[in-house]
Short mmCIF file of C-alpha atoms and ligand atoms in Angstrom, two decimals:
data_model
loop_
_atom_site.label_atom_id
_atom_site.label_comp_id
_atom_site.label_asym_id
_atom_site.label_seq_id
_atom_site.Cartn_x
_atom_site.Cartn_y
_atom_site.Cartn_z
CA MET A 1 5.71 -17.74 -16.61
CA LYS A 2 3.48 -20.91 -17.36
CA THR A 3 4.90 -24.27 -18.42
CA THR A 4 3.81 -25.84 -21.42
CA GLN A 5 3.02 -29.70 -21.08
CA THR A 6 2.54 -32.11 -24.39
CA ILE A 7 -0.24 -34.23 -23.14
CA PHE A 8 -0.90 -36.10 -26.31
CA GLN A 9 1.09 -36.38 -29.65
CA ASP A 10 0.82 -38.30 -32.91
CA GLY A 11 3.18 -36.71 -35.30
CA ASP A 12 2.15 -33.18 -35.59
CA HIS A 13 -1.09 -33.63 -34.06
CA LYS A 14 -0.80 -32.36 -30.54
CA TRP A 15 -2.37 -31.08 -27.23
CA LEU A 16 -0.50 -28.91 -25.36
CA ALA A 17 -1.43 -27.86 -21.88
CA ILE A 18 -0.26 -24.53 -20.54
CA VAL A 19 -0.29 -24.59 -17.01
CA ARG A 20 0.86 -23.08 -13.41
CA ASP A 21 2.24 -19.76 -13.37
CA PRO A 22 4.16 -19.61 -10.08
CA ALA A 23 4.44 -15.72 -10.65
CA LYS A 24 0.89 -15.57 -10.88
CA ALA A 25 -0.95 -13.01 -8.49
CA ASP A 26 -3.27 -15.15 -6.10
CA PHE A 27 -6.31 -13.21 -6.37
CA LEU A 28 -6.47 -14.36 -10.10
CA ILE A 29 -8.36 -17.87 -10.78
CA ASP A 30 -5.58 -20.10 -11.96
CA THR A 31 -6.48 -21.51 -15.52
CA ASN A 32 -5.57 -23.98 -17.93
CA GLU A 33 -4.95 -23.14 -21.46
CA TYR A 34 -4.91 -25.87 -23.99
CA LEU A 35 -3.20 -25.52 -27.65
CA ILE A 36 -4.49 -28.11 -30.22
CA THR A 37 -1.74 -28.40 -33.16
CA HIS A 38 -2.43 -30.15 -36.42
CA GLY A 39 -0.95 -30.08 -40.03
CA GLY A 40 1.28 -26.54 -38.95
CA GLN A 41 -1.85 -24.64 -37.38
CA GLY A 42 -2.94 -24.22 -34.00
CA MET A 43 -6.19 -23.75 -32.11
CA LEU A 44 -6.14 -22.11 -28.72
CA LEU A 45 -8.95 -23.64 -26.25
CA ASP A 46 -9.87 -20.88 -23.63
CA PRO A 47 -7.11 -18.57 -24.00
CA GLY A 48 -7.28 -17.03 -20.57
CA GLY A 49 -7.90 -13.11 -19.65
CA LEU A 50 -5.85 -10.13 -20.45
CA GLU A 51 -3.47 -9.98 -17.25
CA ILE A 52 -2.39 -13.52 -18.06
CA PHE A 53 -1.50 -12.87 -21.93
CA PRO A 54 2.15 -12.66 -21.29
CA ALA A 55 2.73 -15.90 -19.30
CA VAL A 56 0.59 -17.73 -21.80
CA PHE A 57 1.88 -16.10 -24.90
CA SER A 58 5.40 -17.03 -23.87
CA ALA A 59 4.90 -20.52 -22.66
CA VAL A 60 2.98 -21.03 -25.96
CA ALA A 61 6.07 -19.56 -27.93
CA THR A 62 8.63 -22.15 -26.12
CA GLU A 63 6.61 -25.26 -28.08
CA PHE A 64 4.82 -23.63 -31.13
CA ASP A 65 4.99 -20.19 -33.48
CA PRO A 66 2.07 -18.24 -32.03
CA SER A 67 1.50 -16.75 -35.62
CA ALA A 68 0.33 -19.99 -36.52
CA ILE A 69 -2.64 -20.02 -34.26
CA SER A 70 -5.11 -19.53 -36.71
CA ALA A 71 -8.15 -20.16 -34.49
CA ILE A 72 -9.65 -19.67 -30.85
CA PHE A 73 -12.18 -21.70 -29.35
CA ALA A 74 -13.83 -20.10 -26.43
CA SER A 75 -15.91 -22.57 -24.62
CA HIS A 76 -18.18 -19.19 -22.93
CA GLN A 77 -18.11 -15.73 -22.50
CA ASP A 78 -16.17 -15.40 -18.88
CA PRO A 79 -13.14 -12.95 -18.64
CA ASP A 80 -11.21 -16.11 -17.57
CA VAL A 81 -11.97 -17.14 -20.61
CA ILE A 82 -11.53 -14.70 -23.41
CA SER A 83 -10.60 -11.25 -22.08
CA SER A 84 -7.46 -11.72 -23.85
CA LEU A 85 -8.77 -11.81 -27.16
CA ALA A 86 -7.92 -8.24 -28.38
CA LEU A 87 -4.19 -9.06 -27.36
CA TRP A 88 -4.33 -12.22 -29.48
CA LEU A 89 -5.97 -10.35 -32.25
CA GLU A 90 -3.08 -7.81 -32.22
CA PHE A 91 -0.81 -10.58 -32.82
CA ASN A 92 -3.13 -12.08 -35.90
CA PRO A 93 -5.92 -10.32 -37.01
CA GLN A 94 -7.02 -13.03 -39.16
CA LEU A 95 -7.77 -15.16 -35.87
CA ARG A 96 -11.06 -16.71 -35.42
CA CYS A 97 -12.95 -17.41 -32.59
CA HIS A 98 -15.20 -19.93 -32.29
CA VAL A 99 -17.94 -19.38 -29.71
CA SER A 100 -21.65 -20.15 -28.92
CA TRP A 101 -23.87 -17.84 -31.17
CA MET A 102 -25.32 -16.25 -27.93
CA TRP A 103 -21.92 -14.33 -27.14
CA SER A 104 -20.72 -13.34 -30.59
CA GLY A 105 -22.39 -9.86 -29.65
CA PHE A 106 -20.99 -9.71 -26.33
CA ILE A 107 -17.27 -10.73 -26.86
CA PRO A 108 -16.67 -8.28 -29.37
CA HIS A 109 -16.58 -5.80 -26.21
CA PHE A 110 -13.33 -7.45 -25.27
CA GLY A 111 -11.84 -7.01 -29.30
CA GLY A 112 -12.31 -8.31 -32.65
CA VAL A 113 -14.55 -7.20 -35.65
CA ALA A 114 -17.75 -9.19 -37.06
CA SER A 115 -15.55 -11.22 -39.16
CA THR A 116 -13.44 -12.50 -36.06
CA PHE A 117 -16.57 -14.49 -34.80
CA ALA A 118 -17.48 -18.09 -35.92
CA PRO A 119 -20.83 -18.53 -34.09
CA ILE A 120 -21.62 -22.15 -32.93
CA PRO A 121 -25.33 -23.13 -32.98
CA ASP A 122 -26.93 -24.75 -29.43
CA GLU A 123 -26.31 -28.30 -31.07
CA GLY A 124 -22.96 -28.00 -31.52
CA MET A 125 -21.02 -28.15 -34.81
CA THR A 126 -17.82 -29.77 -36.16
CA ILE A 127 -14.83 -27.26 -36.72
CA SER A 128 -11.78 -28.30 -38.82
CA LEU A 129 -8.39 -27.21 -37.89
CA ALA A 130 -6.07 -28.00 -41.21
CA GLY A 131 -8.26 -30.91 -42.01
CA LEU A 132 -8.51 -32.40 -38.44
CA SER A 133 -12.21 -32.77 -37.14
CA LEU A 134 -13.09 -31.36 -33.66
CA GLN A 135 -16.44 -31.53 -32.29
CA ALA A 136 -17.74 -28.57 -30.31
CA VAL A 137 -20.30 -30.44 -27.95
CA PRO A 138 -23.26 -28.53 -26.23
CA ALA A 139 -22.48 -27.82 -22.42
CA HIS A 140 -25.13 -25.28 -21.95
CA TYR A 141 -25.91 -24.27 -18.27
CA LEU A 142 -22.95 -25.78 -16.85
CA HIS A 143 -22.10 -23.24 -15.89
CA SER A 144 -22.37 -20.56 -18.55
CA SER A 145 -26.23 -20.48 -20.79
CA GLY A 146 -24.23 -20.76 -23.90
CA ASN A 147 -21.17 -23.14 -23.45
CA HIS A 148 -19.55 -25.80 -25.57
CA ASN A 149 -16.87 -28.48 -24.89
CA LEU A 150 -14.52 -29.49 -27.61
CA TYR A 151 -13.86 -33.15 -28.42
CA ASP A 152 -11.18 -34.49 -30.36
CA ARG A 153 -12.13 -37.97 -31.50
CA THR A 154 -9.13 -38.66 -33.24
CA ALA A 155 -7.00 -38.04 -30.02
CA LYS A 156 -9.43 -39.15 -27.60
CA MET A 157 -9.15 -35.85 -25.70
CA PHE A 158 -12.05 -33.64 -24.43
CA PHE A 159 -12.03 -30.14 -23.23
CA SER A 160 -14.63 -29.76 -20.73
CA GLY A 161 -13.99 -25.58 -19.65
CA ASP A 162 -15.63 -25.14 -15.93
CA ILE A 163 -16.94 -28.95 -15.97
CA GLY A 164 -14.64 -30.98 -14.04
CA ALA A 165 -12.94 -27.71 -12.75
CA ALA A 166 -11.23 -27.83 -9.36
CA LEU A 167 -9.68 -25.18 -7.01
CA LEU A 168 -6.73 -26.83 -5.91
CA PRO A 169 -4.63 -25.93 -2.72
CA ALA A 170 -1.40 -24.78 -3.09
CA ASP A 171 0.19 -28.27 -2.40
CA GLN A 172 -1.82 -30.00 -4.53
CA GLN A 173 -0.95 -28.56 -7.70
CA GLY A 174 -0.23 -31.76 -10.07
CA LEU A 175 -1.58 -31.51 -13.38
CA PHE A 176 -3.34 -35.11 -13.54
CA VAL A 177 -5.64 -36.46 -10.96
CA LYS A 178 -3.74 -38.99 -8.56
CA ASP A 179 -6.28 -39.79 -6.38
CA PHE A 180 -10.12 -39.01 -7.16
CA SER A 181 -11.33 -39.31 -3.77
CA THR A 182 -8.98 -36.57 -2.75
CA HIS A 183 -9.31 -34.31 -5.67
CA ILE A 184 -13.06 -34.37 -6.12
CA ARG A 185 -13.31 -32.36 -2.79
CA HIS A 186 -11.75 -29.51 -4.40
CA ALA A 187 -14.28 -29.81 -7.06
CA GLU A 188 -17.48 -30.24 -5.37
CA GLY A 189 -18.16 -26.82 -4.06
CA PHE A 190 -17.50 -25.24 -7.28
CA HIS A 191 -19.56 -27.66 -9.32
CA ARG A 192 -22.51 -27.28 -6.72
CA ARG A 193 -22.31 -23.41 -6.77
CA TRP A 194 -21.29 -22.49 -10.33
CA MET A 195 -23.38 -25.31 -12.16
CA GLY A 196 -26.96 -24.03 -12.84
CA SER A 197 -29.36 -26.94 -14.00
CA ASN A 198 -29.78 -30.61 -12.77
CA GLU A 199 -31.73 -31.33 -16.15
CA ALA A 200 -28.59 -30.03 -18.25
CA LYS A 201 -26.07 -31.78 -16.04
CA HIS A 202 -27.84 -35.41 -16.67
CA GLN A 203 -28.19 -34.63 -20.62
CA TRP A 204 -24.55 -33.47 -20.59
CA CYS A 205 -23.56 -36.83 -18.62
CA SER A 206 -25.38 -38.97 -21.18
CA ARG A 207 -23.84 -36.97 -23.98
CA VAL A 208 -20.45 -37.49 -23.01
CA SER A 209 -20.51 -41.00 -21.65
CA GLN A 210 -20.98 -41.94 -25.04
CA LEU A 211 -17.88 -40.61 -26.01
CA ASP A 212 -14.38 -42.39 -26.22
CA ILE A 213 -12.19 -40.16 -23.92
CA ASP A 214 -8.69 -40.53 -22.97
CA MET A 215 -8.35 -37.40 -21.14
CA LEU A 216 -11.04 -34.66 -19.81
CA CYS A 217 -9.08 -31.59 -19.48
CA PRO A 218 -10.88 -28.77 -17.61
CA GLN A 219 -10.01 -25.20 -17.56
CA HIS A 220 -9.32 -25.04 -13.84
CA GLY A 221 -7.45 -27.72 -12.14
CA ALA A 222 -6.16 -31.30 -12.74
CA ILE A 223 -6.78 -33.54 -15.73
CA TYR A 224 -9.01 -36.48 -15.59
CA GLN A 225 -7.52 -39.55 -17.48
CA GLY A 226 -8.02 -43.22 -18.06
CA GLU A 227 -10.98 -44.60 -15.49
CA ASP A 228 -11.12 -41.30 -13.66
CA VAL A 229 -12.78 -39.70 -16.79
CA GLN A 230 -15.91 -42.11 -16.22
CA ARG A 231 -15.63 -41.45 -12.50
CA PHE A 232 -15.76 -38.03 -12.73
CA ILE A 233 -18.92 -38.36 -15.09
CA ASN A 234 -20.89 -40.45 -12.90
CA TRP A 235 -20.06 -38.31 -9.65
CA PHE A 236 -21.22 -35.24 -11.52
CA ASP A 237 -24.12 -36.98 -12.60
CA SER A 238 -25.23 -37.93 -9.02
CA LEU A 239 -24.21 -34.44 -7.67
CA GLN A 240 -26.90 -31.90 -6.46
CA VAL A 241 -26.33 -28.68 -8.59
CA GLY A 242 -27.62 -25.24 -8.66
CA VAL A 243 -27.33 -25.06 -4.50
CA LEU A 244 -26.93 -21.72 -3.37
CA ARG A 245 -24.73 -22.92 -0.08
CA ALA A 246 -22.43 -25.64 -0.98
CA MET B 1 -4.23 -12.66 -1.13
CA THR B 2 -2.99 -9.33 0.53
CA ASP B 3 -4.42 -6.67 2.45
CA GLN B 4 -2.11 -4.38 1.29
CA LEU B 5 -2.95 -1.78 -1.64
CA PRO B 6 -0.58 -2.49 -4.96
CA ASP B 7 1.72 0.58 -5.49
CA ALA B 8 -0.04 1.50 -8.74
CA ILE B 9 -3.40 2.02 -6.74
CA VAL B 10 -1.75 4.13 -3.68
CA ALA B 11 0.28 6.47 -6.29
CA GLY B 12 -3.03 6.84 -7.92
CA PRO B 13 -3.36 7.27 -11.62
CA LYS B 14 -0.41 8.30 -13.85
CA GLY B 15 0.29 8.64 -17.60
CA PRO B 16 -3.16 8.80 -19.77
CA ALA B 17 -5.27 7.79 -16.64
CA LEU B 18 -3.90 11.17 -15.14
CA ASP B 19 -4.67 13.15 -18.39
CA LEU B 20 -8.11 11.67 -18.31
CA LEU B 21 -8.65 12.67 -15.03
CA HIS B 22 -7.62 16.31 -15.81
CA ILE B 23 -9.69 16.19 -18.87
CA VAL B 24 -12.63 15.21 -16.85
CA GLN B 25 -11.89 18.00 -14.32
CA ILE B 26 -11.70 20.66 -17.34
CA ASN B 27 -15.02 19.28 -18.58
CA GLU B 28 -16.85 19.82 -15.03
CA GLU B 29 -15.36 23.58 -14.98
CA ILE B 30 -16.71 24.08 -18.65
CA LYS B 31 -20.11 22.82 -17.78
CA SER B 32 -20.48 25.36 -15.14
CA VAL B 33 -19.13 28.00 -17.04
CA VAL B 34 -21.80 27.17 -19.78
CA ALA B 35 -24.58 27.17 -17.08
CA VAL B 36 -23.19 30.48 -15.88
CA ALA B 37 -23.24 31.82 -19.69
CA PHE B 38 -26.73 31.13 -19.84
CA LYS B 39 -27.71 33.09 -16.97
CA ILE B 40 -25.76 36.28 -18.20
CA ASN B 41 -28.16 36.05 -21.14
CA ILE B 42 -31.34 36.27 -19.30
CA MET B 43 -29.89 39.14 -17.00
CA ALA B 44 -28.91 41.03 -20.16
CA LEU B 45 -32.53 41.01 -21.55
CA ASN B 46 -33.72 42.00 -17.96
CA ALA B 47 -31.45 44.73 -17.91
CA ILE B 48 -32.53 46.23 -21.25
CA PHE B 49 -35.84 46.02 -20.10
CA LEU B 50 -35.30 47.99 -16.98
CA ALA B 51 -32.89 50.53 -19.15
CA LYS B 52 -35.97 50.97 -21.39
CA ARG B 53 -38.13 51.89 -18.37
CA ALA B 54 -35.46 54.26 -16.83
CA GLY B 55 -35.81 56.03 -20.19
CA THR B 56 -33.30 58.76 -21.22
CA ALA B 57 -31.39 58.70 -17.76
CA ALA B 58 -30.46 55.28 -18.51
CA LEU B 59 -29.50 55.41 -22.32
CA GLY B 60 -25.66 54.28 -21.63
CA PHE B 61 -26.56 51.65 -19.35
CA GLY B 62 -29.38 50.59 -22.23
CA VAL B 63 -26.14 50.26 -24.99
CA LEU B 64 -24.03 48.54 -22.13
CA SER B 65 -26.85 45.60 -21.55
CA ASN B 66 -27.20 45.48 -25.30
CA GLU B 67 -23.17 44.88 -25.50
CA LEU B 68 -23.73 42.31 -22.46
CA ARG B 69 -25.99 40.42 -24.21
CA SER B 70 -24.31 39.85 -27.57
CA PHE B 71 -21.04 39.29 -25.15
CA SER B 72 -23.05 36.26 -23.46
CA SER B 73 -23.91 34.89 -26.78
CA GLN B 74 -20.20 35.12 -28.04
CA LEU B 75 -19.56 33.36 -24.68
CA ARG B 76 -21.83 30.45 -25.25
CA GLU B 77 -20.58 29.94 -28.80
CA THR B 78 -17.11 29.97 -27.39
CA MET B 79 -18.25 27.31 -24.66
CA LEU B 80 -19.50 25.32 -27.48
CA SER B 81 -16.51 25.03 -29.51
CA LEU B 82 -14.52 24.15 -26.18
CA ASN B 83 -16.92 21.53 -25.51
CA ALA B 84 -16.51 20.03 -28.71
CA LEU B 85 -12.76 20.01 -28.07
CA ILE B 86 -13.15 18.62 -24.38
CA HIS B 87 -15.02 15.79 -26.25
CA ALA B 88 -12.53 15.04 -28.64
CA SER B 89 -9.86 15.26 -25.99
CA VAL B 90 -11.62 12.57 -23.69
CA ASP B 91 -11.93 10.32 -26.64
CA GLY B 92 -8.40 10.66 -27.54
CA VAL B 93 -7.16 10.52 -23.97
CA SER B 94 -9.38 7.36 -23.62
CA ALA B 95 -7.88 5.75 -26.59
CA MET B 96 -4.56 6.42 -25.23
CA LEU B 97 -5.30 4.81 -22.21
CA GLN B 98 -6.37 1.59 -23.74
CA ASP B 99 -3.46 1.87 -25.96
CA SER B 100 -1.01 1.92 -23.09
CA ARG B 101 -2.64 -0.57 -21.14
CA TYR B 102 -2.26 -3.05 -24.00
CA ASN B 103 1.14 -1.95 -24.60
CA ASP B 104 2.20 -2.62 -21.15
CA ILE B 105 0.80 -6.18 -21.30
CA LEU B 106 2.82 -6.89 -24.68
CA GLU B 107 5.73 -5.65 -23.55
CA ARG B 108 5.53 -7.83 -20.61
CA ALA B 109 4.79 -10.63 -23.16
CA VAL B 110 8.29 -9.43 -24.81
CA VAL B 111 10.13 -9.59 -21.41
CA LEU B 112 8.95 -13.26 -21.33
CA ALA B 113 9.43 -14.51 -24.97
CA SER B 114 12.20 -12.16 -26.04
CA LYS B 115 12.66 -14.36 -28.98
CA ASN B 116 9.59 -13.91 -30.65
CA LYS B 117 10.20 -11.39 -33.86
CA HIS B 118 6.89 -11.09 -34.85
CA LEU B 119 6.04 -10.01 -31.27
CA GLN B 120 8.81 -7.23 -31.76
CA GLU B 121 7.11 -6.39 -34.88
CA VAL B 122 3.46 -6.09 -33.38
CA ILE B 123 5.11 -3.64 -30.52
CA GLU B 124 7.07 -1.67 -33.23
CA GLN B 125 3.50 -1.19 -35.33
CA ARG B 126 1.76 -0.38 -31.90
CA GLU B 127 4.39 2.05 -31.55
CA ASN B 128 3.84 4.01 -34.62
CA ALA B 129 0.10 3.81 -33.80
CA THR B 130 0.73 5.05 -30.32
CA ASP B 131 2.93 8.30 -31.62
CA GLN B 132 -0.09 9.28 -33.93
CA PHE B 133 -2.61 8.88 -30.95
CA ARG B 134 0.07 11.55 -29.24
CA SER B 135 0.58 13.89 -31.96
CA LYS B 136 -3.26 14.20 -32.49
CA LEU B 137 -3.79 14.30 -28.80
CA SER B 138 -0.99 17.25 -28.57
CA GLY B 139 -2.70 19.16 -31.25
CA LEU B 140 -5.81 19.00 -29.26
CA ARG B 141 -4.29 20.10 -26.34
CA ARG B 142 -2.63 23.21 -28.18
CA ALA B 143 -6.31 23.77 -29.62
CA LEU B 144 -7.93 23.54 -26.52
CA ARG B 145 -5.61 25.75 -24.70
CA SER B 146 -5.80 28.50 -27.25
CA SER B 147 -9.68 28.32 -27.01
CA VAL B 148 -9.71 28.54 -23.22
CA ASP B 149 -7.62 31.69 -24.00
CA ASP B 150 -9.92 33.05 -26.46
CA ALA B 151 -12.62 32.83 -23.94
CA TYR B 152 -10.42 34.32 -21.27
CA ARG B 153 -9.85 37.28 -23.46
CA LEU B 154 -13.59 37.64 -24.22
CA VAL B 155 -14.65 37.47 -20.44
CA GLU B 156 -12.06 40.25 -19.77
CA LEU B 157 -13.98 42.13 -22.13
CA GLY B 158 -17.03 41.40 -20.26
CA GLY B 159 -15.55 42.34 -17.02
CA VAL B 160 -14.93 45.74 -18.55
CA LEU B 161 -18.43 46.20 -19.94
CA ALA B 162 -19.61 44.88 -16.33
CA LYS B 163 -17.76 47.71 -14.79
CA SER B 164 -18.83 50.55 -17.05
CA ALA B 165 -22.34 49.35 -16.27
CA LYS B 166 -21.84 49.74 -12.75
CA ILE B 167 -20.70 53.58 -13.36
CA GLU B 168 -23.49 53.95 -16.30
CA ALA B 169 -25.89 52.90 -13.29
CA ALA B 170 -24.96 55.85 -10.97
CA TYR B 171 -26.63 58.35 -13.50
CA GLY B 172 -30.01 56.20 -13.75
CA ALA B 173 -31.53 58.99 -11.51
CA GLY B 174 -34.85 57.04 -9.70
CA PHE B 175 -33.51 53.76 -11.05
CA SER B 176 -30.11 54.19 -9.91
CA SER B 177 -30.12 51.44 -7.36
CA SER B 178 -31.69 48.86 -9.30
CA LEU B 179 -29.57 49.65 -12.08
CA SER B 180 -26.64 49.46 -9.76
CA GLN B 181 -27.86 45.80 -8.33
CA VAL B 182 -28.10 44.67 -11.91
CA SER B 183 -24.73 45.82 -12.97
CA GLY B 184 -23.31 44.30 -9.66
CA GLU B 185 -24.64 40.94 -10.51
CA PHE B 186 -23.42 40.92 -13.86
CA ASP B 187 -20.08 42.07 -12.44
CA GLY B 188 -20.16 39.30 -9.88
CA ILE B 189 -20.98 36.81 -12.58
CA VAL B 190 -18.33 37.70 -15.24
CA GLU B 191 -15.82 37.53 -11.94
CA GLU B 192 -17.01 33.75 -11.32
CA ILE B 193 -16.41 33.18 -14.95
CA ARG B 194 -12.88 34.62 -15.00
CA THR B 195 -11.82 32.66 -12.12
CA SER B 196 -13.04 29.26 -13.66
CA LEU B 197 -11.34 29.84 -16.84
CA ASP B 198 -8.18 31.08 -14.72
CA THR B 199 -8.26 27.37 -13.23
CA LEU B 200 -8.50 26.10 -16.44
CA ARG B 201 -5.78 27.40 -18.08
CA LYS B 202 -3.49 26.48 -15.04
CA SER B 203 -4.53 22.87 -15.73
CA SER B 204 -1.84 20.36 -15.45
CA PHE B 205 -3.61 18.89 -18.98
CA PHE B 206 -1.92 21.53 -20.75
CA ARG B 207 1.66 20.79 -19.20
CA GLY B 208 1.37 17.09 -20.35
FE1 FE2 C 301 -16.74 -19.53 -16.43
FE1 FE2 C 302 -13.77 -20.41 -15.88
#
């Protein structure tokens, strides 16, 4: 089973990280799921793959009533992001899935009906969770061609999807980045190979530098906090991506 | 990562996956029978033509050729209705396969989150749906089995016709050897179909 950690809290406004499952098979890439709660409702960010649904569901249930999850935010269309959709819909058929317009015809292959999908335009949009404004921030071509991050201005929390991802060795599974220069070695190969466009990357770095962020939370690896957030953005800005051999 | 294959892969398909494998095998067998049924139709037309040329010496053979032709069109019709049943069964078994996959995952979730009442309810609702799938599928299984039996009986009748045509061929005077050849081919093909249908009747799908 995964563990749930509260990484931000202000009353019932919370960010929960659902992470690290010792029982997970090695051949599945490890993922972090995040749950934002506000006003008694929940939004699950990149709920994960079909295979890990039991581990994610049970970890969520320890902290929050899964029936109160009213929305899913999918950064993009990958199976490790959203292939569990059909099972979340079994649980709550009213659930809405916010995802780039590009994938609203593709993801239904994992499940859902037309009304399940709330397409996000390329320029991003504001999404409300029980009155809390969340901003879908464009992150196209990083790595998916239709890709968004999610910014919670009130909490200063930023969900970065695959950006900032690191493939961590078994003995370095901490939830937070401790030593940036050691950590970033595990992120480098992934960013060079998975991220497709230097131009898009540069635009993203300028856009995200302007936001006030306490924690940058990727879908894989560890969370960057404080100074490490800008350190990561600077590192990423100067990295050559779209390279076949890292 | 390990080099050893998981037990589930080593053991091969089971449950609805095994059903799907069987139904696909049945489908392949039926496709081959349909193709052969077409052949009989053409052979019967040739036989009718040959009997006409042989004239009064092959009157009995002519009558039997007409019977064989109507047998081949009946066989085709039977096979088409079998096809429709097969498609419905493939559809039903695929739905069961997806359903059981989701059930497995949800049951794993309920083990980890045993206190979640809503999850129990979801699983109970799914059990109802699974029961409906299952009873629809067992109806299809029965219909398919009785259709295969019908086809088998029809083919047995075809076998009698082919054997009678073989006897009649002997009275075909100067045409006797060509009539024998045609009726021999009939007999061979009907026997081929009979063997196919017999294999189908023994399919494990009908024991599921
Ligand atoms: Fe991805
Ligand atoms: Fe990913």
